[in-house]
PDB file of C-alpha atoms and ligand atoms in Angstrom:
ATOM      1  CA  MET A   1     109.587  82.132 132.591  1.00  0.00           C
ATOM      2  CA  ALA A   2     110.428  85.749 133.356  1.00  0.00           C
ATOM      3  CA  GLN A   3     107.519  88.158 133.619  1.00  0.00           C
ATOM      4  CA  LYS A   4     107.509  90.825 130.930  1.00  0.00           C
ATOM      5  CA  VAL A   5     107.460  94.520 131.792  1.00  0.00           C
ATOM      6  CA  ALA A   6     106.835  97.062 129.021  1.00  0.00           C
ATOM      7  CA  VAL A   7     108.489 100.406 129.711  1.00  0.00           C
ATOM      8  CA  ALA A   8     108.372 103.755 127.945  1.00  0.00           C
ATOM      9  CA  CYS A   9     108.859 107.447 128.552  1.00  0.00           C
ATOM     10  CA  ASP A  10     108.818 110.802 126.853  1.00  0.00           C
ATOM     11  CA  HIS A  11     111.782 113.195 126.708  1.00  0.00           C
ATOM     12  CA  ALA A  12     111.123 114.295 130.314  1.00  0.00           C
ATOM     13  CA  GLY A  13     111.381 110.798 131.761  1.00  0.00           C
ATOM     14  CA  ARG A  14     114.190 109.097 129.916  1.00  0.00           C
ATOM     15  CA  GLU A  15     116.820 108.939 132.633  1.00  0.00           C
ATOM     16  CA  LEU A  16     114.425 107.489 135.209  1.00  0.00           C
ATOM     17  CA  LYS A  17     112.919 105.031 132.710  1.00  0.00           C
ATOM     18  CA  ASN A  18     116.407 103.742 131.873  1.00  0.00           C
ATOM     19  CA  ALA A  19     117.324 103.368 135.560  1.00  0.00           C
ATOM     20  CA  ILE A  20     114.105 101.456 136.267  1.00  0.00           C
ATOM     21  CA  ALA A  21     114.680  99.211 133.252  1.00  0.00           C
ATOM     22  CA  GLU A  22     118.105  98.323 134.686  1.00  0.00           C
ATOM     23  CA  LEU A  23     116.577  97.614 138.101  1.00  0.00           C
ATOM     24  CA  LEU A  24     113.958  95.339 136.548  1.00  0.00           C
ATOM     25  CA  VAL A  25     116.499  93.369 134.537  1.00  0.00           C
ATOM     26  CA  ALA A  26     118.602  92.926 137.682  1.00  0.00           C
ATOM     27  CA  ARG A  27     115.489  91.615 139.433  1.00  0.00           C
ATOM     28  CA  GLY A  28     114.882  88.992 136.752  1.00  0.00           C
ATOM     29  CA  PHE A  29     112.114  90.638 134.711  1.00  0.00           C
ATOM     30  CA  GLU A  30     112.192  90.680 130.923  1.00  0.00           C
ATOM     31  CA  VAL A  31     112.025  94.323 129.873  1.00  0.00           C
ATOM     32  CA  GLU A  32     110.537  95.525 126.590  1.00  0.00           C
ATOM     33  CA  ASP A  33     111.657  99.115 126.027  1.00  0.00           C
ATOM     34  CA  PHE A  34     109.388 101.180 123.764  1.00  0.00           C
ATOM     35  CA  GLY A  35     111.541 104.330 123.985  1.00  0.00           C
ATOM     36  CA  THR A  36     111.881 107.172 123.700  1.00  0.00           C
ATOM     37  CA  HIS A  37     115.591 106.777 123.146  1.00  0.00           C
ATOM     38  CA  GLY A  38     116.687 110.231 122.005  1.00  0.00           C
ATOM     39  CA  ASN A  39     116.548 113.796 123.299  1.00  0.00           C
ATOM     40  CA  ASP A  40     113.908 115.052 120.888  1.00  0.00           C
ATOM     41  CA  SER A  41     110.630 116.293 122.275  1.00  0.00           C
ATOM     42  CA  VAL A  42     107.968 113.637 121.739  1.00  0.00           C
ATOM     43  CA  ASP A  43     104.268 113.180 122.537  1.00  0.00           C
ATOM     44  CA  TYR A  44     103.650 111.143 125.678  1.00  0.00           C
ATOM     45  CA  PRO A  45     100.322 109.635 124.442  1.00  0.00           C
ATOM     46  CA  ASP A  46     102.190 107.739 121.706  1.00  0.00           C
ATOM     47  CA  PHE A  47     104.385 106.019 124.288  1.00  0.00           C
ATOM     48  CA  ALA A  48     101.676 105.455 126.863  1.00  0.00           C
ATOM     49  CA  SER A  49      99.544 103.762 124.204  1.00  0.00           C
ATOM     50  CA  GLU A  50     102.296 101.312 123.244  1.00  0.00           C
ATOM     51  CA  VAL A  51     102.723 100.140 126.826  1.00  0.00           C
ATOM     52  CA  ALA A  52      98.997 100.130 127.604  1.00  0.00           C
ATOM     53  CA  ARG A  53      98.310  97.938 124.562  1.00  0.00           C
ATOM     54  CA  ARG A  54     100.919  95.432 125.720  1.00  0.00           C
ATOM     55  CA  VAL A  55      99.525  95.269 129.250  1.00  0.00           C
ATOM     56  CA  GLY A  56      95.859  95.391 128.232  1.00  0.00           C
ATOM     57  CA  SER A  57      96.344  92.507 125.797  1.00  0.00           C
ATOM     58  CA  GLY A  58      98.254  90.439 128.337  1.00  0.00           C
ATOM     59  CA  LYS A  59     101.448  90.480 126.256  1.00  0.00           C
ATOM     60  CA  ALA A  60     103.185  92.157 129.198  1.00  0.00           C
ATOM     61  CA  ALA A  61     102.348  91.552 132.860  1.00  0.00           C
ATOM     62  CA  PHE A  62     103.209  95.114 133.905  1.00  0.00           C
ATOM     63  CA  GLY A  63     104.102  98.499 132.495  1.00  0.00           C
ATOM     64  CA  VAL A  64     106.171 101.462 133.583  1.00  0.00           C
ATOM     65  CA  LEU A  65     105.581 104.911 132.102  1.00  0.00           C
ATOM     66  CA  VAL A  66     107.668 107.953 132.953  1.00  0.00           C
ATOM     67  CA  CYS A  67     107.050 111.527 131.844  1.00  0.00           C
ATOM     68  CA  GLY A  68     107.551 114.886 133.542  1.00  0.00           C
ATOM     69  CA  THR A  69     104.689 114.430 135.987  1.00  0.00           C
ATOM     70  CA  GLY A  70     103.423 110.892 135.366  1.00  0.00           C
ATOM     71  CA  ILE A  71      99.971 112.392 134.952  1.00  0.00           C
ATOM     72  CA  GLY A  72      99.673 112.527 131.172  1.00  0.00           C
ATOM     73  CA  MET A  73     100.913 108.957 130.901  1.00  0.00           C
ATOM     74  CA  SER A  74      98.374 107.737 133.450  1.00  0.00           C
ATOM     75  CA  ILE A  75      95.471 109.536 131.781  1.00  0.00           C
ATOM     76  CA  VAL A  76      96.241 107.820 128.475  1.00  0.00           C
ATOM     77  CA  ALA A  77      97.045 104.385 129.925  1.00  0.00           C
ATOM     78  CA  ASN A  78      93.789 104.246 131.878  1.00  0.00           C
ATOM     79  CA  LYS A  79      91.805 104.594 128.633  1.00  0.00           C
ATOM     80  CA  TYR A  80      92.841 101.027 127.748  1.00  0.00           C
ATOM     81  CA  ARG A  81      90.827  98.011 128.807  1.00  0.00           C
ATOM     82  CA  GLY A  82      92.460  95.951 131.527  1.00  0.00           C
ATOM     83  CA  VAL A  83      94.928  98.664 132.477  1.00  0.00           C
ATOM     84  CA  ARG A  84      95.045  99.957 136.038  1.00  0.00           C
ATOM     85  CA  ALA A  85      97.654 102.700 135.951  1.00  0.00           C
ATOM     86  CA  ALA A  86      98.689 104.557 139.087  1.00  0.00           C
ATOM     87  CA  VAL A  87     100.817 107.676 139.496  1.00  0.00           C
ATOM     88  CA  CYS A  88     102.920 107.197 142.621  1.00  0.00           C
ATOM     89  CA  HIS A  89     104.894 109.795 144.535  1.00  0.00           C
ATOM     90  CA  ASN A  90     106.233 107.630 147.338  1.00  0.00           C
ATOM     91  CA  GLU A  91     106.828 104.018 148.301  1.00  0.00           C
ATOM     92  CA  PHE A  92     103.679 103.822 150.432  1.00  0.00           C
ATOM     93  CA  GLU A  93     101.490 104.613 147.414  1.00  0.00           C
ATOM     94  CA  ALA A  94     103.414 102.105 145.299  1.00  0.00           C
ATOM     95  CA  ARG A  95     102.847  99.305 147.818  1.00  0.00           C
ATOM     96  CA  ALA A  96      99.224 100.265 148.458  1.00  0.00           C
ATOM     97  CA  THR A  97      98.264 100.403 144.810  1.00  0.00           C
ATOM     98  CA  ARG A  98      99.680  96.916 144.271  1.00  0.00           C
ATOM     99  CA  GLN A  99      98.049  95.496 147.417  1.00  0.00           C
ATOM    100  CA  HIS A 100      94.634  97.108 146.990  1.00  0.00           C
ATOM    101  CA  ASN A 101      94.175  98.094 143.324  1.00  0.00           C
ATOM    102  CA  ASP A 102      96.286  95.397 141.660  1.00  0.00           C
ATOM    103  CA  ALA A 103      97.792  98.262 139.648  1.00  0.00           C
ATOM    104  CA  ASN A 104      99.559  96.920 136.586  1.00  0.00           C
ATOM    105  CA  VAL A 105     101.104 100.098 135.219  1.00  0.00           C
ATOM    106  CA  LEU A 106     103.325 102.333 137.336  1.00  0.00           C
ATOM    107  CA  CYS A 107     103.428 105.973 136.234  1.00  0.00           C
ATOM    108  CA  LEU A 108     106.103 108.310 137.517  1.00  0.00           C
ATOM    109  CA  GLY A 109     107.023 111.951 137.080  1.00  0.00           C
ATOM    110  CA  GLU A 110     110.770 112.323 136.821  1.00  0.00           C
ATOM    111  CA  ARG A 111     110.435 116.083 137.363  1.00  0.00           C
ATOM    112  CA  VAL A 112     108.446 115.400 140.537  1.00  0.00           C
ATOM    113  CA  VAL A 113     110.161 112.499 142.287  1.00  0.00           C
ATOM    114  CA  GLY A 114     113.664 112.606 140.769  1.00  0.00           C
ATOM    115  CA  MET A 115     115.966 109.667 140.279  1.00  0.00           C
ATOM    116  CA  GLY A 116     116.610 108.182 143.733  1.00  0.00           C
ATOM    117  CA  LEU A 117     113.028 108.229 144.923  1.00  0.00           C
ATOM    118  CA  GLY A 118     111.758 107.210 141.501  1.00  0.00           C
ATOM    119  CA  VAL A 119     113.815 104.025 141.526  1.00  0.00           C
ATOM    120  CA  ALA A 120     112.820 103.316 145.148  1.00  0.00           C
ATOM    121  CA  ILE A 121     109.137 103.675 144.215  1.00  0.00           C
ATOM    122  CA  ALA A 122     109.570 101.208 141.352  1.00  0.00           C
ATOM    123  CA  ASP A 123     111.384  98.809 143.681  1.00  0.00           C
ATOM    124  CA  ALA A 124     108.474  98.966 146.142  1.00  0.00           C
ATOM    125  CA  PHE A 125     105.893  98.500 143.369  1.00  0.00           C
ATOM    126  CA  PHE A 126     107.633  95.430 141.954  1.00  0.00           C
ATOM    127  CA  SER A 127     108.208  93.894 145.397  1.00  0.00           C
ATOM    128  CA  THR A 128     104.555  93.947 146.388  1.00  0.00           C
ATOM    129  CA  ALA A 129     101.779  91.485 145.564  1.00  0.00           C
ATOM    130  CA  PHE A 130      98.033  92.062 145.211  1.00  0.00           C
ATOM    131  CA  GLU A 131      96.274  91.091 148.433  1.00  0.00           C
ATOM    132  CA  GLY A 132      93.099  89.768 146.819  1.00  0.00           C
ATOM    133  CA  GLY A 133      90.241  89.091 149.242  1.00  0.00           C
ATOM    134  CA  ARG A 134      87.883  92.063 149.531  1.00  0.00           C
ATOM    135  CA  HIS A 135      90.115  93.969 147.104  1.00  0.00           C
ATOM    136  CA  LEU A 136      89.412  91.430 144.369  1.00  0.00           C
ATOM    137  CA  ARG A 137      85.703  92.326 144.482  1.00  0.00           C
ATOM    138  CA  ARG A 138      86.578  96.001 144.139  1.00  0.00           C
ATOM    139  CA  VAL A 139      89.006  95.445 141.278  1.00  0.00           C
ATOM    140  CA  GLN A 140      86.289  93.413 139.539  1.00  0.00           C
ATOM    141  CA  LYS A 141      84.035  96.466 139.866  1.00  0.00           C
ATOM    142  CA  ILE A 142      86.652  98.492 137.971  1.00  0.00           C
ATOM    143  CA  ALA A 143      86.306  95.988 135.112  1.00  0.00           C
ATOM    144  CA  ASP A 144      82.508  96.295 135.391  1.00  0.00           C
ATOM    145  CA  ALA A 145      82.743 100.070 135.037  1.00  0.00           C
ATOM    146  CA  GLU A 146      84.988  99.613 131.995  1.00  0.00           C
ATOM    147  CA  ALA A 147      82.504  97.180 130.412  1.00  0.00           C
ATOM    148  CA  GLU A 148      79.587  99.538 131.081  1.00  0.00           C
ATOM    149  CA  ASN A 149      81.418 102.335 129.289  1.00  0.00           C
ATOM    150  CA  ALA A 150      82.255 100.107 126.327  1.00  0.00           C
ATOM    151  CA  ARG A 151      78.579  99.483 125.615  1.00  0.00           C
TER     152      ARG A 151
HETATM  153  C1  LIG B 201     106.378 117.348 128.707  1.00  0.00           C
HETATM  154  O1  LIG B 201     106.802 118.661 128.749  1.00  0.00           O
HETATM  155  C2  LIG B 201     105.320 117.087 129.762  1.00  0.00           C
HETATM  156  O2  LIG B 201     104.143 117.732 129.427  1.00  0.00           O
HETATM  157  C3  LIG B 201     105.096 115.597 129.929  1.00  0.00           C
HETATM  158  O3  LIG B 201     106.291 114.990 130.224  1.00  0.00           O
HETATM  159  C4  LIG B 201     104.139 115.162 131.020  1.00  0.00           C
HETATM  160  O4  LIG B 201     104.476 115.750 132.244  1.00  0.00           O
HETATM  161  C5  LIG B 201     102.708 115.251 130.718  1.00  0.00           C
HETATM  162  O5  LIG B 201     101.853 114.864 131.524  1.00  0.00           O
END
């Protein structure tokens, strides 16, 4: 069965979000698109929360969030249990955060990386597996920190 990827953006990330959604469909993922679909100015936390809930609950395997910088989206997404969101500016970061952090939400700034690089970063992220091993212990410690803060 195809892995699900939940995607969303605000008004500053729509073009890149749409291009990444197309890439993911072409690569055999099932894409759930939570918008935004129009040109109106919207609040990025509303969209980040939708995707983070899907990933945190296991309803989607991965998420993609695009805003102007990627930063606001990542701040919100990382408030959700089970979400490891990473803002990436290049393909090296995208590969490294999959290999080492098992990142499950990719955050991008369309105003920072633009279209071509943005799609290339997503391609790198979705082509790279978690390495496990010593990194698994460290990722488990992220979950421990989350649990400690939930108490
Ligand atoms: C919208 O102007 C902008 O603030 C938003 O896209 C994002 O960059 C926030 O982090």
